[in-house]
Amino acid sequence: MTTEQTEGLLAMVTVLGMFVLLVLPSLIGIVRDRRIDRQIREAEERRARQQGFAPAA
């Protein structure tokens, strides 16, 4: 592997690492929001069952 190839590989890995660091907080936020939405939906279904209503479709 030549020096130019090594520098190119290092630059590519650096850019990929920066991309991951920029995208990771967004992905964590999306996963967190989906979890909260699921918990809210389950709580609403539980409340509806306790009150004797049919669950919404």
PDB file of N, CA, C and O in Angstrom:
ATOM      1  N   MET A   1       0.856  -1.163   0.000  1.00  0.00           N
ATOM      2  CA  MET A   1       0.000   0.000   0.000  1.00  0.00           C
ATOM      3  C   MET A   1       0.912   1.238   0.000  1.00  0.00           C
ATOM      4  O   MET A   1       1.787   1.366   0.837  1.00  0.00           O
ATOM      5  N   THR A   2       0.650   2.134  -0.896  1.00  0.00           N
ATOM      6  CA  THR A   2       1.477   3.339  -0.999  1.00  0.00           C
ATOM      7  C   THR A   2       1.031   4.382   0.026  1.00  0.00           C
ATOM      8  O   THR A   2      -0.024   4.270   0.643  1.00  0.00           O
ATOM      9  N   THR A   3       1.840   5.404   0.160  1.00  0.00           N
ATOM     10  CA  THR A   3       1.537   6.483   1.091  1.00  0.00           C
ATOM     11  C   THR A   3       0.247   7.192   0.694  1.00  0.00           C
ATOM     12  O   THR A   3      -0.579   7.539   1.555  1.00  0.00           O
ATOM     13  N   GLU A   4       0.042   7.388  -0.599  1.00  0.00           N
ATOM     14  CA  GLU A   4      -1.181   8.062  -1.060  1.00  0.00           C
ATOM     15  C   GLU A   4      -2.413   7.238  -0.740  1.00  0.00           C
ATOM     16  O   GLU A   4      -3.450   7.780  -0.331  1.00  0.00           O
ATOM     17  N   GLN A   5      -2.313   5.925  -0.908  1.00  0.00           N
ATOM     18  CA  GLN A   5      -3.444   5.063  -0.583  1.00  0.00           C
ATOM     19  C   GLN A   5      -3.731   5.086   0.913  1.00  0.00           C
ATOM     20  O   GLN A   5      -4.897   5.112   1.330  1.00  0.00           O
ATOM     21  N   THR A   6      -2.687   5.084   1.709  1.00  0.00           N
ATOM     22  CA  THR A   6      -2.855   5.123   3.155  1.00  0.00           C
ATOM     23  C   THR A   6      -3.500   6.443   3.587  1.00  0.00           C
ATOM     24  O   THR A   6      -4.418   6.456   4.422  1.00  0.00           O
ATOM     25  N   GLU A   7      -3.061   7.547   3.013  1.00  0.00           N
ATOM     26  CA  GLU A   7      -3.654   8.847   3.342  1.00  0.00           C
ATOM     27  C   GLU A   7      -5.117   8.908   2.912  1.00  0.00           C
ATOM     28  O   GLU A   7      -5.965   9.450   3.631  1.00  0.00           O
ATOM     29  N   GLY A   8      -5.411   8.349   1.749  1.00  0.00           N
ATOM     30  CA  GLY A   8      -6.799   8.314   1.275  1.00  0.00           C
ATOM     31  C   GLY A   8      -7.677   7.480   2.192  1.00  0.00           C
ATOM     32  O   GLY A   8      -8.814   7.880   2.518  1.00  0.00           O
ATOM     33  N   LEU A   9      -7.173   6.335   2.627  1.00  0.00           N
ATOM     34  CA  LEU A   9      -7.924   5.475   3.531  1.00  0.00           C
ATOM     35  C   LEU A   9      -8.151   6.164   4.871  1.00  0.00           C
ATOM     36  O   LEU A   9      -9.258   6.136   5.424  1.00  0.00           O
ATOM     37  N   LEU A  10      -7.124   6.808   5.386  1.00  0.00           N
ATOM     38  CA  LEU A  10      -7.238   7.529   6.649  1.00  0.00           C
ATOM     39  C   LEU A  10      -8.254   8.669   6.540  1.00  0.00           C
ATOM     40  O   LEU A  10      -9.075   8.878   7.448  1.00  0.00           O
ATOM     41  N   ALA A  11      -8.231   9.385   5.437  1.00  0.00           N
ATOM     42  CA  ALA A  11      -9.189  10.478   5.230  1.00  0.00           C
ATOM     43  C   ALA A  11     -10.611   9.932   5.151  1.00  0.00           C
ATOM     44  O   ALA A  11     -11.546  10.514   5.727  1.00  0.00           O
ATOM     45  N   MET A  12     -10.785   8.802   4.463  1.00  0.00           N
ATOM     46  CA  MET A  12     -12.108   8.211   4.332  1.00  0.00           C
ATOM     47  C   MET A  12     -12.631   7.745   5.692  1.00  0.00           C
ATOM     48  O   MET A  12     -13.798   7.976   6.031  1.00  0.00           O
ATOM     49  N   VAL A  13     -11.779   7.134   6.484  1.00  0.00           N
ATOM     50  CA  VAL A  13     -12.180   6.683   7.815  1.00  0.00           C
ATOM     51  C   VAL A  13     -12.515   7.885   8.700  1.00  0.00           C
ATOM     52  O   VAL A  13     -13.478   7.849   9.472  1.00  0.00           O
ATOM     53  N   THR A  14     -11.764   8.957   8.593  1.00  0.00           N
ATOM     54  CA  THR A  14     -12.025  10.166   9.369  1.00  0.00           C
ATOM     55  C   THR A  14     -13.385  10.764   9.007  1.00  0.00           C
ATOM     56  O   THR A  14     -14.176  11.124   9.885  1.00  0.00           O
ATOM     57  N   VAL A  15     -13.677  10.853   7.723  1.00  0.00           N
ATOM     58  CA  VAL A  15     -14.971  11.394   7.279  1.00  0.00           C
ATOM     59  C   VAL A  15     -16.105  10.495   7.745  1.00  0.00           C
ATOM     60  O   VAL A  15     -17.141  10.983   8.220  1.00  0.00           O
ATOM     61  N   LEU A  16     -15.928   9.196   7.651  1.00  0.00           N
ATOM     62  CA  LEU A  16     -16.952   8.263   8.103  1.00  0.00           C
ATOM     63  C   LEU A  16     -17.183   8.410   9.610  1.00  0.00           C
ATOM     64  O   LEU A  16     -18.323   8.413  10.074  1.00  0.00           O
ATOM     65  N   GLY A  17     -16.113   8.558  10.373  1.00  0.00           N
ATOM     66  CA  GLY A  17     -16.232   8.748  11.812  1.00  0.00           C
ATOM     67  C   GLY A  17     -16.967  10.032  12.149  1.00  0.00           C
ATOM     68  O   GLY A  17     -17.811  10.061  13.060  1.00  0.00           O
ATOM     69  N   MET A  18     -16.662  11.099  11.439  1.00  0.00           N
ATOM     70  CA  MET A  18     -17.360  12.369  11.670  1.00  0.00           C
ATOM     71  C   MET A  18     -18.839  12.244  11.320  1.00  0.00           C
ATOM     72  O   MET A  18     -19.705  12.782  12.029  1.00  0.00           O
ATOM     73  N   PHE A  19     -19.137  11.540  10.245  1.00  0.00           N
ATOM     74  CA  PHE A  19     -20.529  11.319   9.849  1.00  0.00           C
ATOM     75  C   PHE A  19     -21.285  10.575  10.946  1.00  0.00           C
ATOM     76  O   PHE A  19     -22.401  10.946  11.306  1.00  0.00           O
ATOM     77  N   VAL A  20     -20.659   9.532  11.489  1.00  0.00           N
ATOM     78  CA  VAL A  20     -21.297   8.762  12.563  1.00  0.00           C
ATOM     79  C   VAL A  20     -21.536   9.650  13.777  1.00  0.00           C
ATOM     80  O   VAL A  20     -22.607   9.602  14.391  1.00  0.00           O
ATOM     81  N   LEU A  21     -20.554  10.479  14.123  1.00  0.00           N
ATOM     82  CA  LEU A  21     -20.718  11.361  15.282  1.00  0.00           C
ATOM     83  C   LEU A  21     -21.831  12.381  15.076  1.00  0.00           C
ATOM     84  O   LEU A  21     -22.496  12.790  16.026  1.00  0.00           O
ATOM     85  N   LEU A  22     -22.060  12.806  13.842  1.00  0.00           N
ATOM     86  CA  LEU A  22     -23.122  13.765  13.569  1.00  0.00           C
ATOM     87  C   LEU A  22     -24.503  13.107  13.531  1.00  0.00           C
ATOM     88  O   LEU A  22     -25.503  13.718  13.910  1.00  0.00           O
ATOM     89  N   VAL A  23     -24.570  11.870  13.064  1.00  0.00           N
ATOM     90  CA  VAL A  23     -25.857  11.195  12.892  1.00  0.00           C
ATOM     91  C   VAL A  23     -26.306  10.490  14.174  1.00  0.00           C
ATOM     92  O   VAL A  23     -27.507  10.379  14.437  1.00  0.00           O
ATOM     93  N   LEU A  24     -25.374  10.053  14.992  1.00  0.00           N
ATOM     94  CA  LEU A  24     -25.709   9.263  16.174  1.00  0.00           C
ATOM     95  C   LEU A  24     -26.697   9.945  17.118  1.00  0.00           C
ATOM     96  O   LEU A  24     -27.662   9.293  17.557  1.00  0.00           O
ATOM     97  N   PRO A  25     -26.552  11.215  17.463  1.00  0.00           N
ATOM     98  CA  PRO A  25     -27.538  11.843  18.360  1.00  0.00           C
ATOM     99  C   PRO A  25     -28.960  11.824  17.780  1.00  0.00           C
ATOM    100  O   PRO A  25     -29.934  11.628  18.520  1.00  0.00           O
ATOM    101  N   SER A  26     -29.079  11.998  16.484  1.00  0.00           N
ATOM    102  CA  SER A  26     -30.404  11.956  15.857  1.00  0.00           C
ATOM    103  C   SER A  26     -31.011  10.562  15.965  1.00  0.00           C
ATOM    104  O   SER A  26     -32.202  10.418  16.268  1.00  0.00           O
ATOM    105  N   LEU A  27     -30.212   9.558  15.713  1.00  0.00           N
ATOM    106  CA  LEU A  27     -30.715   8.181  15.805  1.00  0.00           C
ATOM    107  C   LEU A  27     -31.125   7.844  17.234  1.00  0.00           C
ATOM    108  O   LEU A  27     -32.157   7.206  17.449  1.00  0.00           O
ATOM    109  N   ILE A  28     -30.347   8.282  18.198  1.00  0.00           N
ATOM    110  CA  ILE A  28     -30.691   8.038  19.602  1.00  0.00           C
ATOM    111  C   ILE A  28     -32.012   8.736  19.940  1.00  0.00           C
ATOM    112  O   ILE A  28     -32.872   8.167  20.621  1.00  0.00           O
ATOM    113  N   GLY A  29     -32.197   9.956  19.441  1.00  0.00           N
ATOM    114  CA  GLY A  29     -33.440  10.690  19.683  1.00  0.00           C
ATOM    115  C   GLY A  29     -34.643  10.010  19.062  1.00  0.00           C
ATOM    116  O   GLY A  29     -35.716   9.933  19.674  1.00  0.00           O
ATOM    117  N   ILE A  30     -34.479   9.492  17.861  1.00  0.00           N
ATOM    118  CA  ILE A  30     -35.578   8.795  17.189  1.00  0.00           C
ATOM    119  C   ILE A  30     -35.980   7.555  17.977  1.00  0.00           C
ATOM    120  O   ILE A  30     -37.168   7.293  18.200  1.00  0.00           O
ATOM    121  N   VAL A  31     -34.994   6.782  18.408  1.00  0.00           N
ATOM    122  CA  VAL A  31     -35.281   5.567  19.185  1.00  0.00           C
ATOM    123  C   VAL A  31     -35.975   5.924  20.489  1.00  0.00           C
ATOM    124  O   VAL A  31     -36.945   5.270  20.893  1.00  0.00           O
ATOM    125  N   ARG A  32     -35.521   6.978  21.141  1.00  0.00           N
ATOM    126  CA  ARG A  32     -36.126   7.417  22.405  1.00  0.00           C
ATOM    127  C   ARG A  32     -37.576   7.856  22.187  1.00  0.00           C
ATOM    128  O   ARG A  32     -38.470   7.482  22.958  1.00  0.00           O
ATOM    129  N   ASP A  33     -37.839   8.625  21.139  1.00  0.00           N
ATOM    130  CA  ASP A  33     -39.202   9.077  20.850  1.00  0.00           C
ATOM    131  C   ASP A  33     -40.130   7.905  20.557  1.00  0.00           C
ATOM    132  O   ASP A  33     -41.283   7.887  21.006  1.00  0.00           O
ATOM    133  N   ARG A  34     -39.634   6.929  19.811  1.00  0.00           N
ATOM    134  CA  ARG A  34     -40.471   5.753  19.501  1.00  0.00           C
ATOM    135  C   ARG A  34     -40.802   4.972  20.766  1.00  0.00           C
ATOM    136  O   ARG A  34     -41.925   4.484  20.929  1.00  0.00           O
ATOM    137  N   ARG A  35     -39.823   4.862  21.672  1.00  0.00           N
ATOM    138  CA  ARG A  35     -40.066   4.156  22.927  1.00  0.00           C
ATOM    139  C   ARG A  35     -41.121   4.884  23.753  1.00  0.00           C
ATOM    140  O   ARG A  35     -42.050   4.269  24.300  1.00  0.00           O
ATOM    141  N   ILE A  36     -41.017   6.203  23.842  1.00  0.00           N
ATOM    142  CA  ILE A  36     -41.987   6.989  24.604  1.00  0.00           C
ATOM    143  C   ILE A  36     -43.376   6.879  23.974  1.00  0.00           C
ATOM    144  O   ILE A  36     -44.381   6.707  24.680  1.00  0.00           O
ATOM    145  N   ASP A  37     -43.450   6.946  22.640  1.00  0.00           N
ATOM    146  CA  ASP A  37     -44.743   6.801  21.959  1.00  0.00           C
ATOM    147  C   ASP A  37     -45.367   5.439  22.260  1.00  0.00           C
ATOM    148  O   ASP A  37     -46.574   5.336  22.487  1.00  0.00           O
ATOM    149  N   ARG A  38     -44.539   4.393  22.264  1.00  0.00           N
ATOM    150  CA  ARG A  38     -45.046   3.053  22.547  1.00  0.00           C
ATOM    151  C   ARG A  38     -45.569   2.977  23.980  1.00  0.00           C
ATOM    152  O   ARG A  38     -46.633   2.405  24.230  1.00  0.00           O
ATOM    153  N   GLN A  39     -44.846   3.580  24.919  1.00  0.00           N
ATOM    154  CA  GLN A  39     -45.285   3.562  26.308  1.00  0.00           C
ATOM    155  C   GLN A  39     -46.601   4.317  26.481  1.00  0.00           C
ATOM    156  O   GLN A  39     -47.483   3.866  27.217  1.00  0.00           O
ATOM    157  N   ILE A  40     -46.748   5.438  25.811  1.00  0.00           N
ATOM    158  CA  ILE A  40     -47.996   6.207  25.891  1.00  0.00           C
ATOM    159  C   ILE A  40     -49.150   5.396  25.301  1.00  0.00           C
ATOM    160  O   ILE A  40     -50.244   5.330  25.884  1.00  0.00           O
ATOM    161  N   ARG A  41     -48.917   4.776  24.144  1.00  0.00           N
ATOM    162  CA  ARG A  41     -49.958   3.975  23.507  1.00  0.00           C
ATOM    163  C   ARG A  41     -50.380   2.805  24.404  1.00  0.00           C
ATOM    164  O   ARG A  41     -51.565   2.526  24.560  1.00  0.00           O
ATOM    165  N   GLU A  42     -49.408   2.127  25.030  1.00  0.00           N
ATOM    166  CA  GLU A  42     -49.729   1.015  25.923  1.00  0.00           C
ATOM    167  C   GLU A  42     -50.513   1.492  27.143  1.00  0.00           C
ATOM    168  O   GLU A  42     -51.451   0.825  27.586  1.00  0.00           O
ATOM    169  N   ALA A  43     -50.155   2.664  27.669  1.00  0.00           N
ATOM    170  CA  ALA A  43     -50.875   3.211  28.823  1.00  0.00           C
ATOM    171  C   ALA A  43     -52.316   3.560  28.447  1.00  0.00           C
ATOM    172  O   ALA A  43     -53.241   3.317  29.224  1.00  0.00           O
ATOM    173  N   GLU A  44     -52.507   4.124  27.268  1.00  0.00           N
ATOM    174  CA  GLU A  44     -53.866   4.456  26.809  1.00  0.00           C
ATOM    175  C   GLU A  44     -54.695   3.191  26.628  1.00  0.00           C
ATOM    176  O   GLU A  44     -55.876   3.160  26.998  1.00  0.00           O
ATOM    177  N   GLU A  45     -54.094   2.148  26.063  1.00  0.00           N
ATOM    178  CA  GLU A  45     -54.822   0.892  25.871  1.00  0.00           C
ATOM    179  C   GLU A  45     -55.180   0.270  27.219  1.00  0.00           C
ATOM    180  O   GLU A  45     -56.285  -0.240  27.398  1.00  0.00           O
ATOM    181  N   ARG A  46     -54.246   0.325  28.163  1.00  0.00           N
ATOM    182  CA  ARG A  46     -54.495  -0.211  29.497  1.00  0.00           C
ATOM    183  C   ARG A  46     -55.637   0.539  30.174  1.00  0.00           C
ATOM    184  O   ARG A  46     -56.534  -0.069  30.767  1.00  0.00           O
ATOM    185  N   ARG A  47     -55.640   1.857  30.049  1.00  0.00           N
ATOM    186  CA  ARG A  47     -56.701   2.669  30.648  1.00  0.00           C
ATOM    187  C   ARG A  47     -58.052   2.353  29.994  1.00  0.00           C
ATOM    188  O   ARG A  47     -59.065   2.238  30.677  1.00  0.00           O
ATOM    189  N   ALA A  48     -58.057   2.191  28.682  1.00  0.00           N
ATOM    190  CA  ALA A  48     -59.305   1.884  27.981  1.00  0.00           C
ATOM    191  C   ALA A  48     -59.849   0.522  28.413  1.00  0.00           C
ATOM    192  O   ALA A  48     -61.066   0.372  28.599  1.00  0.00           O
ATOM    193  N   ARG A  49     -58.962  -0.446  28.591  1.00  0.00           N
ATOM    194  CA  ARG A  49     -59.411  -1.767  29.042  1.00  0.00           C
ATOM    195  C   ARG A  49     -59.980  -1.699  30.464  1.00  0.00           C
ATOM    196  O   ARG A  49     -60.979  -2.350  30.767  1.00  0.00           O
ATOM    197  N   GLN A  50     -59.346  -0.932  31.325  1.00  0.00           N
ATOM    198  CA  GLN A  50     -59.816  -0.820  32.696  1.00  0.00           C
ATOM    199  C   GLN A  50     -61.162  -0.105  32.767  1.00  0.00           C
ATOM    200  O   GLN A  50     -61.980  -0.406  33.650  1.00  0.00           O
ATOM    201  N   GLN A  51     -61.428   0.790  31.842  1.00  0.00           N
ATOM    202  CA  GLN A  51     -62.693   1.514  31.841  1.00  0.00           C
ATOM    203  C   GLN A  51     -63.764   0.777  31.035  1.00  0.00           C
ATOM    204  O   GLN A  51     -64.887   1.222  30.972  1.00  0.00           O
ATOM    205  N   GLY A  52     -63.388  -0.328  30.401  1.00  0.00           N
ATOM    206  CA  GLY A  52     -64.361  -1.155  29.685  1.00  0.00           C
ATOM    207  C   GLY A  52     -64.598  -0.748  28.247  1.00  0.00           C
ATOM    208  O   GLY A  52     -65.542  -1.193  27.626  1.00  0.00           O
ATOM    209  N   PHE A  53     -63.743   0.079  27.691  1.00  0.00           N
ATOM    210  CA  PHE A  53     -63.893   0.481  26.301  1.00  0.00           C
ATOM    211  C   PHE A  53     -63.076  -0.457  25.408  1.00  0.00           C
ATOM    212  O   PHE A  53     -62.061  -1.004  25.832  1.00  0.00           O
ATOM    213  N   ALA A  54     -63.534  -0.583  24.184  1.00  0.00           N
ATOM    214  CA  ALA A  54     -62.795  -1.389  23.209  1.00  0.00           C
ATOM    215  C   ALA A  54     -61.566  -0.610  22.760  1.00  0.00           C
ATOM    216  O   ALA A  54     -61.628   0.609  22.601  1.00  0.00           O
ATOM    217  N   PRO A  55     -60.419  -1.266  22.553  1.00  0.00           N
ATOM    218  CA  PRO A  55     -59.221  -0.550  22.098  1.00  0.00           C
ATOM    219  C   PRO A  55     -59.407   0.017  20.713  1.00  0.00           C
ATOM    220  O   PRO A  55     -60.070  -0.561  19.858  1.00  0.00           O
ATOM    221  N   ALA A  56     -58.834   1.189  20.501  1.00  0.00           N
ATOM    222  CA  ALA A  56     -58.917   1.843  19.190  1.00  0.00           C
ATOM    223  C   ALA A  56     -58.025   1.119  18.199  1.00  0.00           C
ATOM    224  O   ALA A  56     -56.968   0.617  18.544  1.00  0.00           O
ATOM    225  N   ALA A  57     -58.456   1.105  16.958  1.00  0.00           N
ATOM    226  CA  ALA A  57     -57.704   0.388  15.924  1.00  0.00           C
ATOM    227  C   ALA A  57     -56.533   1.157  15.444  1.00  0.00           C
ATOM    228  O   ALA A  57     -56.203   2.206  15.556  1.00  0.00           O
TER     229      ALA A  57
END
